[in-house]
Short mmCIF file of C-alpha atoms in Angstrom, two decimals:
data_model
loop_
_atom_site.label_atom_id
_atom_site.label_comp_id
_atom_site.label_asym_id
_atom_site.label_seq_id
_atom_site.Cartn_x
_atom_site.Cartn_y
_atom_site.Cartn_z
CA MET A 23 -15.40 -21.44 -2.30
CA ASN A 24 -16.21 -23.22 -5.54
CA ARG A 25 -12.72 -23.31 -6.97
CA THR A 26 -9.98 -25.89 -6.68
CA SER A 27 -7.56 -24.99 -3.92
CA PRO A 28 -4.20 -23.82 -5.29
CA SER A 29 -2.59 -25.99 -2.61
CA SER A 30 -3.69 -29.03 -4.59
CA GLN A 31 -1.96 -27.82 -7.74
CA GLY A 32 1.72 -27.93 -8.61
CA SER A 33 4.52 -28.77 -6.22
CA SER A 34 3.91 -29.49 -2.56
CA SER A 35 7.34 -28.22 -1.59
CA SER A 36 7.65 -25.38 0.87
CA ALA A 37 7.87 -21.75 -0.17
CA ALA A 38 11.50 -21.74 0.84
CA ALA A 39 12.26 -24.09 -2.05
CA GLY A 40 11.94 -21.23 -4.52
CA PRO A 41 9.62 -18.35 -5.39
CA GLY A 42 8.35 -20.03 -8.54
CA ARG A 43 7.33 -23.36 -6.99
CA GLY A 44 3.83 -24.59 -6.13
CA MET A 45 1.61 -23.35 -3.30
CA GLY A 46 3.71 -25.14 -0.74
CA SER A 47 3.11 -25.56 2.97
CA VAL A 48 2.96 -22.30 4.91
CA PRO A 49 1.55 -21.60 8.38
CA ALA A 50 -2.10 -20.63 8.66
CA TRP A 51 -3.06 -17.01 7.96
CA ARG A 52 -6.06 -15.74 9.91
CA HIS A 53 -7.27 -12.87 7.71
CA ARG A 54 -9.68 -13.23 4.79
CA ASP A 55 -9.45 -9.56 3.79
CA LEU A 56 -6.97 -6.69 4.02
CA LEU A 57 -8.92 -3.51 4.72
CA SER A 58 -6.74 -1.66 7.24
CA LEU A 59 -3.27 -1.94 8.72
CA ALA A 60 -4.90 -1.32 12.08
CA ASP A 61 -6.14 -4.92 11.78
CA LEU A 62 -2.63 -6.39 11.54
CA SER A 63 -0.23 -7.22 14.35
CA ALA A 64 3.52 -6.82 14.06
CA ALA A 65 3.75 -10.57 13.51
CA ASP A 66 1.20 -10.34 10.68
CA MET A 67 3.16 -7.61 8.93
CA ASN A 68 6.46 -9.40 9.37
CA ARG A 69 4.87 -12.48 7.82
CA ILE A 70 3.93 -10.42 4.76
CA PHE A 71 7.40 -8.86 4.60
CA ASP A 72 9.12 -12.26 4.75
CA LEU A 73 6.98 -13.61 1.92
CA ALA A 74 7.45 -10.42 -0.13
CA LYS A 75 11.22 -10.72 0.24
CA HIS A 76 10.91 -14.29 -1.02
CA TYR A 77 8.94 -13.11 -4.06
CA LEU A 78 11.10 -10.07 -4.86
CA PRO A 79 13.44 -11.93 -7.28
CA LEU A 80 10.42 -12.81 -9.43
CA VAL A 81 9.54 -9.14 -9.84
CA THR A 82 12.93 -8.36 -11.36
CA SER A 83 13.54 -11.66 -13.17
CA ARG A 84 11.67 -10.66 -16.36
CA GLY A 85 10.33 -14.10 -17.14
CA GLU A 86 9.91 -16.55 -14.26
CA ARG A 87 6.53 -16.88 -12.55
CA SER A 88 5.15 -18.63 -9.49
CA SER A 89 2.27 -21.09 -9.71
CA HIS A 90 1.02 -20.27 -6.21
CA LEU A 91 -2.34 -18.89 -7.43
CA ALA A 92 -2.69 -20.91 -10.63
CA GLY A 93 -6.38 -21.55 -11.28
CA CYS A 94 -7.48 -18.56 -9.19
CA SER A 95 -9.13 -15.39 -10.50
CA VAL A 96 -8.47 -11.84 -9.29
CA VAL A 97 -10.67 -8.90 -10.31
CA SER A 98 -9.70 -5.25 -9.91
CA LEU A 99 -12.67 -2.94 -9.29
CA PHE A 100 -11.27 0.58 -9.60
CA PHE A 101 -13.72 3.45 -9.21
CA GLU A 102 -10.87 5.99 -9.02
CA ASP A 103 -8.00 6.65 -11.40
CA SER A 104 -4.76 4.83 -10.70
CA THR A 105 -1.45 4.10 -12.38
CA ARG A 106 0.90 2.41 -9.91
CA THR A 107 -1.59 0.56 -7.71
CA ARG A 108 -3.71 -0.80 -10.54
CA LEU A 109 -0.79 -2.03 -12.62
CA SER A 110 1.05 -3.29 -9.54
CA PHE A 111 -1.83 -5.53 -8.46
CA ALA A 112 -2.26 -6.82 -12.01
CA ARG A 113 1.45 -7.60 -12.24
CA ALA A 114 1.41 -9.27 -8.82
CA ALA A 115 -1.51 -11.53 -9.73
CA GLN A 116 0.06 -12.43 -13.08
CA LEU A 117 3.36 -13.35 -11.44
CA LEU A 118 1.38 -15.74 -9.22
CA SER A 119 -0.22 -17.26 -12.37
CA ALA A 120 -3.71 -16.04 -11.46
CA ASP A 121 -6.23 -14.98 -14.09
CA VAL A 122 -6.59 -11.19 -13.93
CA PHE A 123 -9.62 -9.11 -14.90
CA GLU A 124 -10.12 -5.36 -14.60
CA LEU A 125 -13.31 -3.32 -14.27
CA THR A 126 -13.53 0.45 -13.88
CA GLY A 127 -16.37 2.49 -12.46
CA LYS A 128 -17.13 4.03 -15.84
CA GLY A 129 -17.27 0.58 -17.42
CA SER A 130 -19.48 -0.97 -14.74
CA SER A 131 -23.21 -0.94 -14.04
CA THR A 132 -22.66 1.45 -11.13
CA SER A 133 -22.88 4.15 -13.82
CA LYS A 134 -26.47 2.94 -14.30
CA GLY A 135 -27.35 3.13 -10.62
CA GLU A 136 -26.26 -0.29 -9.37
CA THR A 137 -24.79 -0.29 -5.85
CA ILE A 138 -21.14 -1.15 -5.42
CA PHE A 139 -21.95 -4.17 -3.28
CA ASP A 140 -24.37 -5.49 -5.91
CA THR A 141 -21.62 -5.10 -8.49
CA ALA A 142 -19.21 -6.96 -6.21
CA MET A 143 -21.67 -9.76 -5.46
CA ASN A 144 -22.37 -10.27 -9.16
CA VAL A 145 -18.66 -10.39 -9.94
CA GLU A 146 -18.10 -12.90 -7.14
CA ALA A 147 -20.93 -15.06 -8.50
CA MET A 148 -18.75 -15.70 -11.56
CA GLY A 149 -16.31 -17.68 -9.42
CA ILE A 150 -13.84 -15.00 -8.35
CA ASP A 151 -11.31 -15.61 -5.59
CA ALA A 152 -10.27 -12.04 -4.77
CA LEU A 153 -11.49 -8.50 -5.37
CA VAL A 154 -9.05 -5.59 -5.36
CA VAL A 155 -11.12 -2.45 -4.78
CA ARG A 156 -10.42 1.27 -5.02
CA HIS A 157 -13.21 3.75 -4.34
CA ASN A 158 -13.51 7.44 -3.46
CA MET A 159 -15.79 6.69 -0.49
CA SER A 160 -14.20 5.90 2.86
CA GLY A 161 -15.46 2.54 4.06
CA ALA A 162 -16.42 1.29 0.60
CA THR A 163 -14.16 -1.75 0.82
CA LYS A 164 -15.61 -2.73 4.21
CA LEU A 165 -19.11 -2.47 2.74
CA ILE A 166 -18.13 -4.78 -0.10
CA ALA A 167 -16.34 -7.23 2.21
CA ASP A 168 -19.51 -7.50 4.31
CA HIS A 169 -21.46 -8.67 1.24
CA VAL A 170 -19.08 -11.18 -0.37
CA SER A 171 -17.23 -14.28 0.77
CA CYS A 172 -14.20 -13.95 -1.51
CA SER A 173 -11.15 -12.04 -0.30
CA VAL A 174 -11.24 -8.24 -0.56
CA VAL A 175 -8.15 -6.05 -0.71
CA ASN A 176 -8.46 -2.34 -0.03
CA ALA A 177 -6.55 -0.54 -2.80
CA GLY A 178 -7.53 2.84 -1.36
CA ASP A 179 -10.90 3.98 -0.01
CA GLY A 180 -11.46 7.72 0.12
CA ARG A 181 -9.40 9.36 2.86
CA HIS A 182 -9.47 6.21 5.01
CA GLU A 183 -6.60 3.84 4.20
CA HIS A 184 -4.34 2.31 1.56
CA PRO A 185 -2.89 -0.68 3.40
CA THR A 186 -0.73 -2.22 0.67
CA GLN A 187 0.89 1.16 0.07
CA GLY A 188 1.69 1.35 3.76
CA LEU A 189 3.14 -2.15 3.66
CA LEU A 190 5.32 -1.47 0.64
CA ASP A 191 6.58 1.78 2.15
CA ILE A 192 7.51 0.02 5.38
CA PHE A 193 9.05 -2.88 3.46
CA THR A 194 11.23 -0.40 1.57
CA ILE A 195 12.41 1.11 4.86
CA ARG A 196 13.17 -2.38 6.22
CA GLN A 197 15.10 -3.32 3.10
CA HIS A 198 17.29 -0.26 3.62
CA PHE A 199 17.75 -0.26 7.40
CA GLY A 200 17.06 -3.87 8.38
CA PRO A 201 14.01 -5.51 9.99
CA ASP A 202 14.17 -3.73 13.36
CA LEU A 203 12.46 -0.35 13.00
CA ALA A 204 12.32 0.38 16.73
CA GLY A 205 13.43 3.96 17.30
CA LYS A 206 13.75 4.83 13.62
CA HIS A 207 12.49 8.36 12.93
CA ILE A 208 10.11 8.42 9.98
CA VAL A 209 8.77 11.83 8.93
CA ILE A 210 5.68 12.18 6.73
CA VAL A 211 5.24 15.61 5.14
CA GLY A 212 2.36 17.22 3.31
CA ASP A 213 -1.39 16.86 3.03
CA ILE A 214 -1.92 14.52 5.97
CA VAL A 215 -5.63 15.15 6.49
CA ASN A 216 -6.56 13.84 3.04
CA SER A 217 -3.96 11.09 2.86
CA ARG A 218 -5.02 7.46 3.20
CA VAL A 219 -1.35 6.61 2.66
CA ALA A 220 -0.36 8.56 5.77
CA ARG A 221 -2.95 6.76 7.89
CA SER A 222 -1.83 3.30 6.81
CA ASN A 223 1.82 4.18 7.36
CA ILE A 224 1.06 5.57 10.80
CA TYR A 225 -0.74 2.38 11.86
CA GLY A 226 1.98 0.14 10.50
CA LEU A 227 5.03 2.09 11.59
CA THR A 228 3.84 2.70 15.15
CA THR A 229 2.92 -0.97 15.52
CA LEU A 230 6.49 -1.85 14.55
CA GLY A 231 8.00 0.61 17.05
CA ALA A 232 9.10 3.44 14.78
CA ASN A 233 8.90 7.07 15.86
CA VAL A 234 6.61 8.92 13.44
CA THR A 235 6.38 12.67 12.96
CA VAL A 236 3.84 14.26 10.63
CA VAL A 237 4.50 17.71 9.21
CA GLY A 238 2.30 20.11 7.30
CA PRO A 239 0.20 23.27 7.48
CA PRO A 240 -2.19 23.29 10.47
CA THR A 241 -5.18 23.03 8.12
CA LEU A 242 -3.78 19.86 6.51
CA VAL A 243 -2.77 17.99 9.68
CA PRO A 244 -5.58 16.50 11.81
CA ALA A 245 -5.43 17.79 15.36
CA ASP A 246 -6.19 14.38 16.86
CA LEU A 247 -3.30 12.48 15.26
CA GLU A 248 -1.26 12.53 18.45
CA CYS A 249 -3.68 10.01 19.93
CA LEU A 250 -2.27 7.53 17.39
CA GLY A 251 1.18 7.86 18.93
CA VAL A 252 2.72 10.30 16.45
CA THR A 253 4.33 13.70 16.88
CA VAL A 254 2.74 16.63 15.05
CA SER A 255 4.89 19.47 13.73
CA HIS A 256 4.38 22.44 11.46
CA ASP A 257 8.09 23.20 11.06
CA LEU A 258 9.98 20.98 8.63
CA ASP A 259 13.23 22.88 9.05
CA SER A 260 13.41 22.01 12.74
CA ILE A 261 13.47 18.24 12.14
CA VAL A 262 14.89 17.62 8.66
CA SER A 263 18.35 16.98 10.12
CA GLU A 264 16.97 14.26 12.43
CA VAL A 265 15.20 11.94 9.99
CA ASP A 266 15.96 8.37 9.01
CA ALA A 267 13.37 8.40 6.23
CA ILE A 268 11.27 11.27 4.93
CA MET A 269 8.10 10.63 2.96
CA MET A 270 6.75 13.47 0.89
CA LEU A 271 3.04 13.55 0.04
CA ARG A 272 1.38 15.54 -2.71
CA VAL A 273 -1.31 18.07 -1.90
CA GLN A 274 -4.61 16.46 -2.91
CA PHE A 275 -6.26 19.50 -4.43
CA GLU A 276 -9.19 17.34 -5.58
CA ARG A 277 -10.08 16.62 -1.93
CA LEU A 278 -9.47 20.04 -0.36
CA ALA A 279 -13.14 21.06 -0.72
CA GLY A 280 -12.74 24.58 0.64
CA GLN A 281 -10.06 23.79 3.22
CA ALA A 282 -7.70 26.71 3.84
CA PHE A 283 -4.45 26.25 1.95
CA PRO A 284 -1.40 28.49 1.61
CA SER A 285 -0.41 29.59 -1.86
CA ALA A 286 1.74 27.16 -3.83
CA PRO A 287 4.87 29.34 -3.42
CA GLU A 288 4.25 29.64 0.33
CA TYR A 289 3.64 25.90 0.67
CA ARG A 290 6.83 25.15 -1.21
CA ARG A 291 8.82 27.62 0.91
CA ARG A 292 7.73 26.00 4.16
CA PHE A 293 7.12 22.32 3.39
CA ALA A 294 8.85 21.23 0.18
CA LEU A 295 11.85 18.92 0.26
CA THR A 296 14.14 21.28 -1.59
CA ARG A 297 17.73 20.65 -2.55
CA GLU A 298 18.86 22.78 0.39
CA ARG A 299 16.77 20.85 2.90
CA ALA A 300 17.89 17.51 1.47
CA HIS A 301 21.52 18.53 2.02
CA ARG A 302 20.74 18.92 5.73
CA MET A 303 19.45 15.36 6.06
CA PRO A 304 21.72 12.74 7.65
CA ASP A 305 23.86 10.85 5.14
CA HIS A 306 22.03 7.59 5.82
CA ALA A 307 18.52 9.03 5.40
CA VAL A 308 16.32 8.11 2.44
CA VAL A 309 13.71 10.05 0.46
CA MET A 310 10.32 8.48 -0.28
CA HIS A 311 7.15 9.37 -2.17
CA PRO A 312 4.08 7.16 -2.79
CA GLY A 313 3.20 8.97 -6.03
CA PRO A 314 1.84 10.62 -7.99
CA MET A 315 4.57 13.18 -7.53
CA ASN A 316 4.40 16.90 -8.27
CA ARG A 317 8.01 17.79 -8.97
CA GLY A 318 8.70 21.38 -8.10
CA LEU A 319 5.93 21.63 -5.52
CA GLU A 320 6.39 19.17 -2.63
CA ILE A 321 9.79 17.91 -3.84
CA ASP A 322 12.57 19.24 -6.04
CA SER A 323 13.17 17.21 -9.18
CA GLU A 324 16.85 16.86 -8.30
CA VAL A 325 15.97 15.40 -4.89
CA ALA A 326 13.45 12.95 -6.35
CA SER A 327 16.11 11.64 -8.74
CA HIS A 328 19.00 11.64 -6.25
CA THR A 329 20.78 8.45 -5.21
CA ARG A 330 19.26 8.73 -1.71
CA SER A 331 15.78 8.51 -3.27
CA VAL A 332 14.11 5.09 -2.99
CA ILE A 333 10.96 6.13 -4.85
CA LEU A 334 11.32 3.66 -7.72
CA ARG A 335 12.30 0.93 -5.26
CA GLN A 336 8.95 1.54 -3.56
CA VAL A 337 7.23 0.74 -6.86
CA THR A 338 9.22 -2.46 -7.37
CA HIS A 339 8.64 -3.55 -3.78
CA GLY A 340 4.92 -2.90 -4.20
CA VAL A 341 4.58 -5.79 -6.63
CA ALA A 342 6.24 -8.21 -4.21
CA ILE A 343 4.12 -6.97 -1.29
CA ARG A 344 0.92 -7.43 -3.30
CA MET A 345 2.00 -10.90 -4.35
CA ALA A 346 2.41 -11.81 -0.69
CA VAL A 347 -0.93 -10.29 0.29
CA LEU A 348 -2.88 -11.99 -2.50
CA ARG A 349 -1.35 -15.36 -1.77
CA LEU A 350 -1.98 -15.22 1.97
CA LEU A 351 -5.57 -13.98 1.68
CA VAL A 352 -6.68 -16.36 -1.06
CA GLN A 353 -4.98 -19.30 0.63
CA ALA A 354 -6.68 -18.52 3.96
CA ASN A 355 -10.07 -18.30 2.27
CA GLU A 356 -9.55 -21.55 0.36
CA ARG A 357 -8.70 -23.35 3.59
CA GLY A 358 -11.66 -21.86 5.43
CA MET A 359 -9.39 -20.26 8.01
CA ALA A 360 -10.80 -16.75 7.79
#
């Protein structure tokens, strides 16, 4: 790397001294990139969660920042539309005092025929420390990571994975129930086959010992998911009273590509989290949604806004999770540990 290590800037005190202090001394992190939650152990994820919890006060402080990535540059390469993820990564990098730059597919030379890895290599040549990439092609982030030496974060690649979304969802569950997720029943409902969010959550939750059930129409639930250690169901009513957390997913109409799909009224009748179904959930259970949300289709508006909903907490937690991920990856790369 051709940039000054953030560890040489600011305070040398440990991270425990305060979220806004210098880089500090933290144990070695062994990953240069974050492309899939399948690559992380339980210890790896818990490390991210601990650091995110440390950073969380900065997200809500409305003013204080950390200097942990001062002097570093983070570029977002988004080839798909995004609201939460794009702004969340930008906010996370800014709160770490990094310089933040954004490039969209329409504003890049890929619209002129340049390959995505050539675009990434040219961006890295400008002295960039981390690339945050979203693309509609599964495996795009791995392709880019194979061609650059800076850190690469998968912000969603096709139907493959969305690892930071999985991490923030799991972090939200931990913040509500405590760090031990063993035996917790997490139900994911909706368009599973097209959901990179579902895949990342499945990898992360099963690694941490949670019991995961996926629910949806047969055409929208992959038949081979059980090999990942999850239970497959097509009957939401039979399990809604047994959940600890229920995560509703939107139907990704833009990715259906001819897949059989029930009518919207039929889908809602069988798989929506309606007010009536929410009343049958245990009192301690929480309602989740990664967004964007289609109120009135997969979830009733009243349920999405209910006190048991943690949907906006997921958004807040996402900034802290992405702060932790960026710090760990960039620091590992600066130290040559990846």
